[in-house]
Amino acid sequence: MLHRPRRNRKSAVIRDMVQENHLFAANLIFPLFIVDGDNQKVEVSSMPGIYRYSIDNLLREVESCMNLGLKAFDLFPAVEESLKDKYATESYRKGTLYLKAIEAVKKNFPEACVVTDVAMDPYSSDGHDGIVENGEILNDETLEVLGKMALAHAESGADIIAPSDMMDGRIGYLRNILDENGFSNVSLMSYTAKYASAYYGPFRDALGSAPKKGDKKTYQMNPANSKEALIEAQLDTQEGADFLMVKPGLPYLDVIKLLSDNFDLPIAAYNVSGEYAMLKAAIANGWLSEQVILETLMSFKRAGATSILTYHAKEVIEKGWVK
């Protein structure tokens, strides 16, 4: 035999030498949940090791991560039901929990990269990403709310704004709002291909953001479709997106690769709550070893993702698997 591929696997040194893809702390974004109050650190029951933090403990967690070399964070608010309304006005009101959290992180850790979530569902009494009228999600009317939200985030110090709502035209609308108000340096990470997935359950538990009625299938993508993601990505690119995101990640590796192969923008993958909970449950029961975590994250990188939002971010660095 002239070719024996095993020769390039015969030692750890050689395996490392020929490794095609590498994962670094710089590729990871750590989602963090925020709650009101003081000295709060409440574990999410369906996500072992993941907590809701009050701002004081959020800062301690960010500092711990920064010391490890993990420097990018995506913040998500758990909003009291009493503060929710039909038009998500709490999302842009001055002095809200979320805006104070953004400001606190940037004030204490100016070198950190803060990613913020733009969508109505955490603040909506209907639990949807848009304004609901007679059972219909109003697209264009929702854009005005999203614009106010994005501007409030930028004013609070956000580095990257990530619209997760899936309303048509929102990237161009938000880009114009930001540019007109002097925030042309604030980036947009679009949830380009966000699927109507059953993998979001633990996240919705963490934030209490599930729809009160109906589902999100009129605005989130059909899991059966991949070519549709090309349409969304083309529109987002034309409208001024800086990153294209695929969510969830693991069941949609083909879509990550599809966007990576067809667009020059950085591709982000969201390793969502259900994927995290699934692996954690299997590991806790002894059905899988912890190595599946790194294998999963590497699959996103291999498919073409340059950034990975993952609840595993801190632990893989603490274990020395990623530097």
mmCIF file of C-alpha atoms in Angstrom:
data_model
loop_
_atom_site.group_PDB
_atom_site.id
_atom_site.type_symbol
_atom_site.label_atom_id
_atom_site.label_comp_id
_atom_site.label_asym_id
_atom_site.label_seq_id
_atom_site.Cartn_x
_atom_site.Cartn_y
_atom_site.Cartn_z
ATOM 1 C CA MET A 1 0.000 0.000 0.000
ATOM 2 C CA LEU A 2 1.398 3.384 -1.012
ATOM 3 C CA HIS A 3 -1.050 5.297 1.179
ATOM 4 C CA ARG A 4 -1.488 4.484 4.855
ATOM 5 C CA PRO A 5 -3.508 7.313 6.446
ATOM 6 C CA ARG A 6 -2.860 5.804 9.867
ATOM 7 C CA ARG A 7 0.749 7.028 9.670
ATOM 8 C CA ASN A 8 -0.611 10.535 10.342
ATOM 9 C CA ARG A 9 -2.435 9.278 13.439
ATOM 10 C CA LYS A 10 0.326 7.257 15.083
ATOM 11 C CA SER A 11 1.194 9.758 17.837
ATOM 12 C CA ALA A 12 -0.336 12.707 19.633
ATOM 13 C CA VAL A 13 2.351 15.007 18.245
ATOM 14 C CA ILE A 14 1.600 14.040 14.651
ATOM 15 C CA ARG A 15 -2.170 14.110 15.199
ATOM 16 C CA ASP A 16 -1.838 17.652 16.525
ATOM 17 C CA MET A 17 0.464 18.587 13.645
ATOM 18 C CA VAL A 18 -2.077 17.631 10.970
ATOM 19 C CA GLN A 19 -5.225 18.739 12.787
ATOM 20 C CA GLU A 20 -7.378 20.680 10.330
ATOM 21 C CA ASN A 21 -9.591 22.705 12.678
ATOM 22 C CA HIS A 22 -8.812 24.358 15.979
ATOM 23 C CA LEU A 23 -11.068 25.807 18.641
ATOM 24 C CA PHE A 24 -9.978 28.762 20.762
ATOM 25 C CA ALA A 25 -11.501 30.770 23.586
ATOM 26 C CA ALA A 26 -11.697 33.656 21.118
ATOM 27 C CA ASN A 27 -14.263 31.658 19.117
ATOM 28 C CA LEU A 28 -16.665 31.332 22.079
ATOM 29 C CA ILE A 29 -19.487 33.579 23.275
ATOM 30 C CA PHE A 30 -20.953 32.804 26.710
ATOM 31 C CA PRO A 31 -24.711 33.421 27.146
ATOM 32 C CA LEU A 32 -25.567 34.753 30.613
ATOM 33 C CA PHE A 33 -28.994 35.173 32.239
ATOM 34 C CA ILE A 34 -29.804 38.216 34.386
ATOM 35 C CA VAL A 35 -32.399 38.630 37.162
ATOM 36 C CA ASP A 36 -33.344 41.535 39.381
ATOM 37 C CA GLY A 37 -32.249 41.778 42.999
ATOM 38 C CA ASP A 38 -29.009 41.500 44.939
ATOM 39 C CA ASN A 39 -26.700 38.532 45.530
ATOM 40 C CA GLN A 40 -28.841 36.278 43.328
ATOM 41 C CA LYS A 41 -27.411 33.162 41.722
ATOM 42 C CA VAL A 42 -30.220 30.757 40.889
ATOM 43 C CA GLU A 43 -29.546 27.594 38.905
ATOM 44 C CA VAL A 44 -31.733 26.890 35.877
ATOM 45 C CA SER A 45 -33.234 23.496 36.737
ATOM 46 C CA SER A 46 -33.113 22.185 33.175
ATOM 47 C CA MET A 47 -29.554 23.479 32.583
ATOM 48 C CA PRO A 48 -27.195 22.132 35.280
ATOM 49 C CA GLY A 49 -24.344 24.554 35.953
ATOM 50 C CA ILE A 50 -26.100 27.522 34.351
ATOM 51 C CA TYR A 51 -27.471 30.307 36.558
ATOM 52 C CA ARG A 52 -29.557 33.461 36.574
ATOM 53 C CA TYR A 53 -27.420 36.238 38.065
ATOM 54 C CA SER A 54 -28.259 39.545 39.693
ATOM 55 C CA ILE A 55 -25.991 42.305 38.384
ATOM 56 C CA ASP A 56 -23.538 42.092 41.312
ATOM 57 C CA ASN A 57 -23.003 38.377 40.743
ATOM 58 C CA LEU A 58 -23.045 38.855 36.971
ATOM 59 C CA LEU A 59 -19.984 41.071 37.348
ATOM 60 C CA ARG A 60 -18.254 38.420 39.454
ATOM 61 C CA GLU A 61 -18.996 35.787 36.814
ATOM 62 C CA VAL A 62 -17.752 38.011 33.994
ATOM 63 C CA GLU A 63 -14.559 38.719 35.938
ATOM 64 C CA SER A 64 -14.012 34.988 36.482
ATOM 65 C CA CYS A 65 -14.465 34.349 32.763
ATOM 66 C CA MET A 66 -12.205 37.236 31.746
ATOM 67 C CA ASN A 67 -9.436 35.810 33.938
ATOM 68 C CA LEU A 68 -9.756 32.555 31.992
ATOM 69 C CA GLY A 69 -9.502 34.326 28.645
ATOM 70 C CA LEU A 70 -13.219 34.174 27.820
ATOM 71 C CA LYS A 71 -14.135 37.715 26.784
ATOM 72 C CA ALA A 72 -17.432 37.690 24.848
ATOM 73 C CA PHE A 73 -20.833 37.510 26.545
ATOM 74 C CA ASP A 74 -24.414 37.460 25.302
ATOM 75 C CA LEU A 75 -26.805 38.840 27.937
ATOM 76 C CA PHE A 76 -30.434 37.742 28.353
ATOM 77 C CA PRO A 77 -32.915 39.222 30.868
ATOM 78 C CA ALA A 78 -35.492 37.376 32.978
ATOM 79 C CA VAL A 79 -38.218 40.016 33.223
ATOM 80 C CA GLU A 80 -40.904 40.101 35.923
ATOM 81 C CA GLU A 81 -44.390 39.377 34.556
ATOM 82 C CA SER A 82 -45.690 42.610 36.056
ATOM 83 C CA LEU A 83 -43.322 44.583 33.784
ATOM 84 C CA LYS A 84 -44.460 42.932 30.557
ATOM 85 C CA ASP A 85 -46.954 44.472 28.164
ATOM 86 C CA LYS A 86 -48.222 44.102 24.612
ATOM 87 C CA TYR A 87 -45.624 46.485 23.173
ATOM 88 C CA ALA A 88 -42.593 45.414 25.246
ATOM 89 C CA THR A 89 -42.050 48.952 26.512
ATOM 90 C CA GLU A 90 -39.794 47.662 29.307
ATOM 91 C CA SER A 91 -37.269 46.700 26.633
ATOM 92 C CA TYR A 92 -36.195 50.300 26.033
ATOM 93 C CA ARG A 93 -37.256 52.190 29.159
ATOM 94 C CA LYS A 94 -34.360 54.077 30.743
ATOM 95 C CA GLY A 95 -32.948 52.404 33.844
ATOM 96 C CA THR A 96 -34.234 48.884 33.202
ATOM 97 C CA LEU A 97 -32.468 45.829 34.603
ATOM 98 C CA TYR A 98 -31.080 44.868 31.195
ATOM 99 C CA LEU A 99 -29.731 48.298 30.315
ATOM 100 C CA LYS A 100 -28.137 48.617 33.757
ATOM 101 C CA ALA A 101 -26.493 45.217 33.263
ATOM 102 C CA ILE A 102 -24.998 46.247 29.914
ATOM 103 C CA GLU A 103 -23.700 49.478 31.408
ATOM 104 C CA ALA A 104 -22.248 47.706 34.453
ATOM 105 C CA VAL A 105 -20.345 45.119 32.418
ATOM 106 C CA LYS A 106 -18.895 47.715 30.037
ATOM 107 C CA LYS A 107 -17.979 50.086 32.869
ATOM 108 C CA ASN A 108 -16.165 47.396 34.866
ATOM 109 C CA PHE A 109 -14.751 45.449 31.904
ATOM 110 C CA PRO A 110 -14.413 47.812 28.949
ATOM 111 C CA GLU A 111 -12.317 45.222 27.112
ATOM 112 C CA ALA A 112 -15.178 42.681 27.226
ATOM 113 C CA CYS A 113 -17.388 42.216 24.169
ATOM 114 C CA VAL A 114 -21.053 42.542 25.109
ATOM 115 C CA VAL A 115 -23.616 41.036 22.747
ATOM 116 C CA THR A 116 -27.250 41.983 23.327
ATOM 117 C CA ASP A 117 -30.500 40.319 22.341
ATOM 118 C CA VAL A 118 -33.107 42.310 20.412
ATOM 119 C CA ALA A 119 -36.533 40.661 20.431
ATOM 120 C CA MET A 120 -39.826 41.399 22.126
ATOM 121 C CA ASP A 121 -40.515 37.997 23.695
ATOM 122 C CA PRO A 122 -38.743 38.471 27.085
ATOM 123 C CA TYR A 123 -40.738 41.692 27.609
ATOM 124 C CA SER A 124 -44.000 40.823 25.840
ATOM 125 C CA SER A 125 -47.149 39.856 27.713
ATOM 126 C CA ASP A 126 -47.933 37.683 24.677
ATOM 127 C CA GLY A 127 -44.549 35.946 24.737
ATOM 128 C CA HIS A 128 -43.973 36.543 21.036
ATOM 129 C CA ASP A 129 -41.141 38.252 19.177
ATOM 130 C CA GLY A 130 -43.536 40.730 17.590
ATOM 131 C CA ILE A 131 -46.692 42.697 18.259
ATOM 132 C CA VAL A 132 -49.746 40.418 18.262
ATOM 133 C CA GLU A 133 -53.067 41.593 16.821
ATOM 134 C CA ASN A 134 -55.971 39.152 16.371
ATOM 135 C CA GLY A 135 -53.559 36.233 16.452
ATOM 136 C CA GLU A 136 -51.274 37.711 13.772
ATOM 137 C CA ILE A 137 -47.685 38.837 14.337
ATOM 138 C CA LEU A 138 -47.356 42.323 12.873
ATOM 139 C CA ASN A 139 -44.044 42.661 11.059
ATOM 140 C CA ASP A 140 -43.582 46.320 10.173
ATOM 141 C CA GLU A 141 -45.123 47.674 13.381
ATOM 142 C CA THR A 142 -42.726 45.492 15.369
ATOM 143 C CA LEU A 143 -39.700 47.076 13.676
ATOM 144 C CA GLU A 144 -40.344 50.349 15.470
ATOM 145 C CA VAL A 145 -40.144 48.615 18.865
ATOM 146 C CA LEU A 146 -37.000 46.740 17.839
ATOM 147 C CA GLY A 147 -35.408 50.012 16.731
ATOM 148 C CA LYS A 148 -36.036 51.631 20.113
ATOM 149 C CA MET A 149 -34.625 48.555 21.833
ATOM 150 C CA ALA A 150 -31.468 48.443 19.691
ATOM 151 C CA LEU A 151 -30.825 52.143 20.195
ATOM 152 C CA ALA A 152 -31.175 51.771 23.971
ATOM 153 C CA HIS A 153 -28.663 48.895 23.889
ATOM 154 C CA ALA A 154 -26.191 50.935 21.851
ATOM 155 C CA GLU A 155 -26.524 53.899 24.202
ATOM 156 C CA SER A 156 -25.811 51.541 27.121
ATOM 157 C CA GLY A 157 -22.552 50.331 25.547
ATOM 158 C CA ALA A 158 -23.388 47.208 23.533
ATOM 159 C CA ASP A 159 -20.638 46.096 21.165
ATOM 160 C CA ILE A 160 -22.761 43.731 19.062
ATOM 161 C CA ILE A 161 -26.544 43.809 18.776
ATOM 162 C CA ALA A 162 -28.116 40.477 17.862
ATOM 163 C CA PRO A 163 -31.704 40.659 16.566
ATOM 164 C CA SER A 164 -33.320 37.269 17.251
ATOM 165 C CA ASP A 165 -36.888 38.203 16.277
ATOM 166 C CA MET A 166 -36.914 37.042 12.625
ATOM 167 C CA MET A 167 -39.044 39.960 11.410
ATOM 168 C CA ASP A 168 -38.521 40.756 7.735
ATOM 169 C CA GLY A 169 -36.368 43.805 7.052
ATOM 170 C CA ARG A 170 -35.190 44.304 10.611
ATOM 171 C CA ILE A 171 -31.453 44.313 9.819
ATOM 172 C CA GLY A 172 -31.749 47.240 7.413
ATOM 173 C CA TYR A 173 -34.120 49.051 9.760
ATOM 174 C CA LEU A 174 -31.786 48.665 12.749
ATOM 175 C CA ARG A 175 -28.693 49.578 10.721
ATOM 176 C CA ASN A 176 -30.346 52.843 9.694
ATOM 177 C CA ILE A 177 -31.457 53.633 13.249
ATOM 178 C CA LEU A 178 -27.970 52.992 14.637
ATOM 179 C CA ASP A 179 -26.191 54.935 11.906
ATOM 180 C CA GLU A 180 -28.529 57.925 12.145
ATOM 181 C CA ASN A 181 -27.863 58.153 15.885
ATOM 182 C CA GLY A 182 -24.075 57.975 15.723
ATOM 183 C CA PHE A 183 -23.622 54.253 16.393
ATOM 184 C CA SER A 184 -22.168 53.165 13.069
ATOM 185 C CA ASN A 185 -19.475 51.182 14.928
ATOM 186 C CA VAL A 186 -22.013 48.958 16.709
ATOM 187 C CA SER A 187 -22.167 45.593 14.945
ATOM 188 C CA LEU A 188 -25.226 43.548 13.980
ATOM 189 C CA MET A 189 -25.157 39.780 14.471
ATOM 190 C CA SER A 190 -28.284 38.612 12.695
ATOM 191 C CA TYR A 191 -30.143 35.489 13.691
ATOM 192 C CA THR A 192 -30.290 34.743 9.985
ATOM 193 C CA ALA A 193 -31.526 31.156 10.019
ATOM 194 C CA LYS A 194 -33.438 30.775 13.272
ATOM 195 C CA TYR A 195 -35.594 27.691 13.119
ATOM 196 C CA ALA A 196 -38.929 26.969 14.798
ATOM 197 C CA SER A 197 -37.227 24.381 16.963
ATOM 198 C CA ALA A 198 -38.139 22.207 19.944
ATOM 199 C CA TYR A 199 -34.589 22.677 21.295
ATOM 200 C CA TYR A 200 -35.387 26.025 22.965
ATOM 201 C CA GLY A 201 -37.326 24.662 25.948
ATOM 202 C CA PRO A 202 -34.765 25.167 28.747
ATOM 203 C CA PHE A 203 -33.996 28.714 27.525
ATOM 204 C CA ARG A 204 -37.668 29.634 27.667
ATOM 205 C CA ASP A 205 -37.828 28.145 31.174
ATOM 206 C CA ALA A 206 -34.862 30.301 32.196
ATOM 207 C CA LEU A 207 -36.499 33.510 30.968
ATOM 208 C CA GLY A 208 -40.192 32.679 31.212
ATOM 209 C CA SER A 209 -40.537 33.765 27.587
ATOM 210 C CA ALA A 210 -42.684 31.049 26.007
ATOM 211 C CA PRO A 211 -45.630 32.209 23.840
ATOM 212 C CA LYS A 212 -48.886 32.503 25.745
ATOM 213 C CA LYS A 213 -50.824 31.355 22.671
ATOM 214 C CA GLY A 214 -49.854 29.759 19.394
ATOM 215 C CA ASP A 215 -46.316 29.162 18.166
ATOM 216 C CA LYS A 216 -43.583 30.988 16.271
ATOM 217 C CA LYS A 217 -43.861 29.178 12.952
ATOM 218 C CA THR A 218 -45.015 32.221 10.971
ATOM 219 C CA TYR A 219 -41.705 33.984 11.580
ATOM 220 C CA GLN A 220 -39.140 31.332 12.539
ATOM 221 C CA MET A 221 -37.965 28.989 9.789
ATOM 222 C CA ASN A 222 -39.302 25.556 8.919
ATOM 223 C CA PRO A 223 -36.802 22.875 10.091
ATOM 224 C CA ALA A 224 -37.312 21.087 6.755
ATOM 225 C CA ASN A 225 -35.812 23.966 4.755
ATOM 226 C CA SER A 226 -32.218 24.856 3.978
ATOM 227 C CA LYS A 227 -32.373 26.820 0.689
ATOM 228 C CA GLU A 228 -34.602 29.330 2.469
ATOM 229 C CA ALA A 229 -31.596 30.153 4.652
ATOM 230 C CA LEU A 230 -29.799 31.404 1.536
ATOM 231 C CA ILE A 231 -32.619 33.903 0.928
ATOM 232 C CA GLU A 232 -32.467 35.130 4.523
ATOM 233 C CA ALA A 233 -28.674 35.383 4.401
ATOM 234 C CA GLN A 234 -28.695 37.308 1.125
ATOM 235 C CA LEU A 235 -31.181 39.810 2.525
ATOM 236 C CA ASP A 236 -29.284 40.219 5.806
ATOM 237 C CA THR A 237 -26.018 40.745 3.924
ATOM 238 C CA GLN A 238 -27.573 43.376 1.658
ATOM 239 C CA GLU A 239 -29.151 45.132 4.661
ATOM 240 C CA GLY A 240 -25.849 45.485 6.522
ATOM 241 C CA ALA A 241 -25.374 42.503 8.834
ATOM 242 C CA ASP A 242 -21.853 41.955 10.176
ATOM 243 C CA PHE A 243 -22.403 38.322 11.247
ATOM 244 C CA LEU A 244 -24.845 35.638 10.092
ATOM 245 C CA MET A 245 -26.096 33.217 12.736
ATOM 246 C CA VAL A 246 -27.647 29.746 12.561
ATOM 247 C CA LYS A 247 -29.816 28.646 15.494
ATOM 248 C CA PRO A 248 -29.979 25.905 16.727
ATOM 249 C CA GLY A 249 -26.535 24.628 15.864
ATOM 250 C CA LEU A 250 -26.197 20.861 16.147
ATOM 251 C CA PRO A 251 -29.228 19.777 14.059
ATOM 252 C CA TYR A 252 -28.359 22.391 11.423
ATOM 253 C CA LEU A 253 -24.680 21.792 10.668
ATOM 254 C CA ASP A 254 -25.591 21.563 6.996
ATOM 255 C CA VAL A 255 -27.033 25.081 7.133
ATOM 256 C CA ILE A 256 -23.907 26.423 8.859
ATOM 257 C CA LYS A 257 -21.825 24.953 6.045
ATOM 258 C CA LEU A 258 -24.248 26.234 3.411
ATOM 259 C CA LEU A 259 -23.904 29.811 4.648
ATOM 260 C CA SER A 260 -20.153 29.466 5.162
ATOM 261 C CA ASP A 261 -19.711 28.251 1.592
ATOM 262 C CA ASN A 262 -21.838 30.997 0.064
ATOM 263 C CA PHE A 263 -21.132 34.143 2.086
ATOM 264 C CA ASP A 264 -17.960 35.919 3.156
ATOM 265 C CA LEU A 265 -19.358 37.234 6.437
ATOM 266 C CA PRO A 266 -18.420 35.509 9.715
ATOM 267 C CA ILE A 267 -20.845 32.709 10.592
ATOM 268 C CA ALA A 268 -22.044 32.217 14.164
ATOM 269 C CA ALA A 269 -23.624 29.028 15.514
ATOM 270 C CA TYR A 270 -25.842 28.953 18.603
ATOM 271 C CA ASN A 271 -25.329 25.750 20.589
ATOM 272 C CA VAL A 272 -28.737 26.157 22.226
ATOM 273 C CA SER A 273 -30.144 25.261 25.642
ATOM 274 C CA GLY A 274 -31.750 21.998 24.541
ATOM 275 C CA GLU A 275 -28.482 20.765 23.057
ATOM 276 C CA TYR A 276 -26.705 21.669 26.308
ATOM 277 C CA ALA A 277 -29.338 19.980 28.485
ATOM 278 C CA MET A 278 -29.309 16.870 26.309
ATOM 279 C CA LEU A 279 -25.553 16.357 26.647
ATOM 280 C CA LYS A 280 -25.533 17.192 30.357
ATOM 281 C CA ALA A 281 -28.272 14.643 31.059
ATOM 282 C CA ALA A 282 -26.481 11.924 29.099
ATOM 283 C CA ILE A 283 -23.183 12.678 30.872
ATOM 284 C CA ALA A 284 -24.837 12.728 34.310
ATOM 285 C CA ASN A 285 -26.369 9.318 33.625
ATOM 286 C CA GLY A 286 -23.060 7.865 32.478
ATOM 287 C CA TRP A 287 -24.349 7.256 28.969
ATOM 288 C CA LEU A 288 -21.744 9.526 27.362
ATOM 289 C CA SER A 289 -18.346 10.845 28.406
ATOM 290 C CA GLU A 290 -17.620 14.554 28.769
ATOM 291 C CA GLN A 291 -15.591 14.436 25.554
ATOM 292 C CA VAL A 292 -18.848 14.758 23.592
ATOM 293 C CA ILE A 293 -18.886 18.445 24.593
ATOM 294 C CA LEU A 294 -15.651 19.239 22.790
ATOM 295 C CA GLU A 295 -16.629 16.989 19.876
ATOM 296 C CA THR A 296 -19.884 18.917 19.511
ATOM 297 C CA LEU A 297 -18.201 22.315 19.600
ATOM 298 C CA MET A 298 -15.622 21.181 17.068
ATOM 299 C CA SER A 299 -18.415 20.086 14.735
ATOM 300 C CA PHE A 300 -19.581 23.713 14.521
ATOM 301 C CA LYS A 301 -16.067 24.876 13.708
ATOM 302 C CA ARG A 302 -15.628 22.145 11.110
ATOM 303 C CA ALA A 303 -18.916 23.137 9.466
ATOM 304 C CA GLY A 304 -17.627 26.702 9.076
ATOM 305 C CA ALA A 305 -18.666 28.639 12.186
ATOM 306 C CA THR A 306 -16.225 31.323 13.288
ATOM 307 C CA SER A 307 -18.156 32.148 16.480
ATOM 308 C CA ILE A 308 -20.016 29.737 18.764
ATOM 309 C CA LEU A 309 -22.537 30.824 21.361
ATOM 310 C CA THR A 310 -22.472 28.044 23.921
ATOM 311 C CA TYR A 311 -23.322 27.410 27.570
ATOM 312 C CA HIS A 312 -20.262 25.131 27.643
ATOM 313 C CA ALA A 313 -17.900 28.068 27.017
ATOM 314 C CA LYS A 314 -16.537 28.499 30.522
ATOM 315 C CA GLU A 315 -16.272 24.824 31.419
ATOM 316 C CA VAL A 316 -14.286 23.820 28.332
ATOM 317 C CA ILE A 317 -11.712 26.487 29.172
ATOM 318 C CA GLU A 318 -11.629 25.531 32.866
ATOM 319 C CA LYS A 319 -11.025 21.900 31.877
ATOM 320 C CA GLY A 320 -8.100 22.973 29.690
ATOM 321 C CA TRP A 321 -9.714 21.685 26.494
ATOM 322 C CA VAL A 322 -9.736 25.132 24.885
ATOM 323 C CA LYS A 323 -7.216 27.943 25.362
#
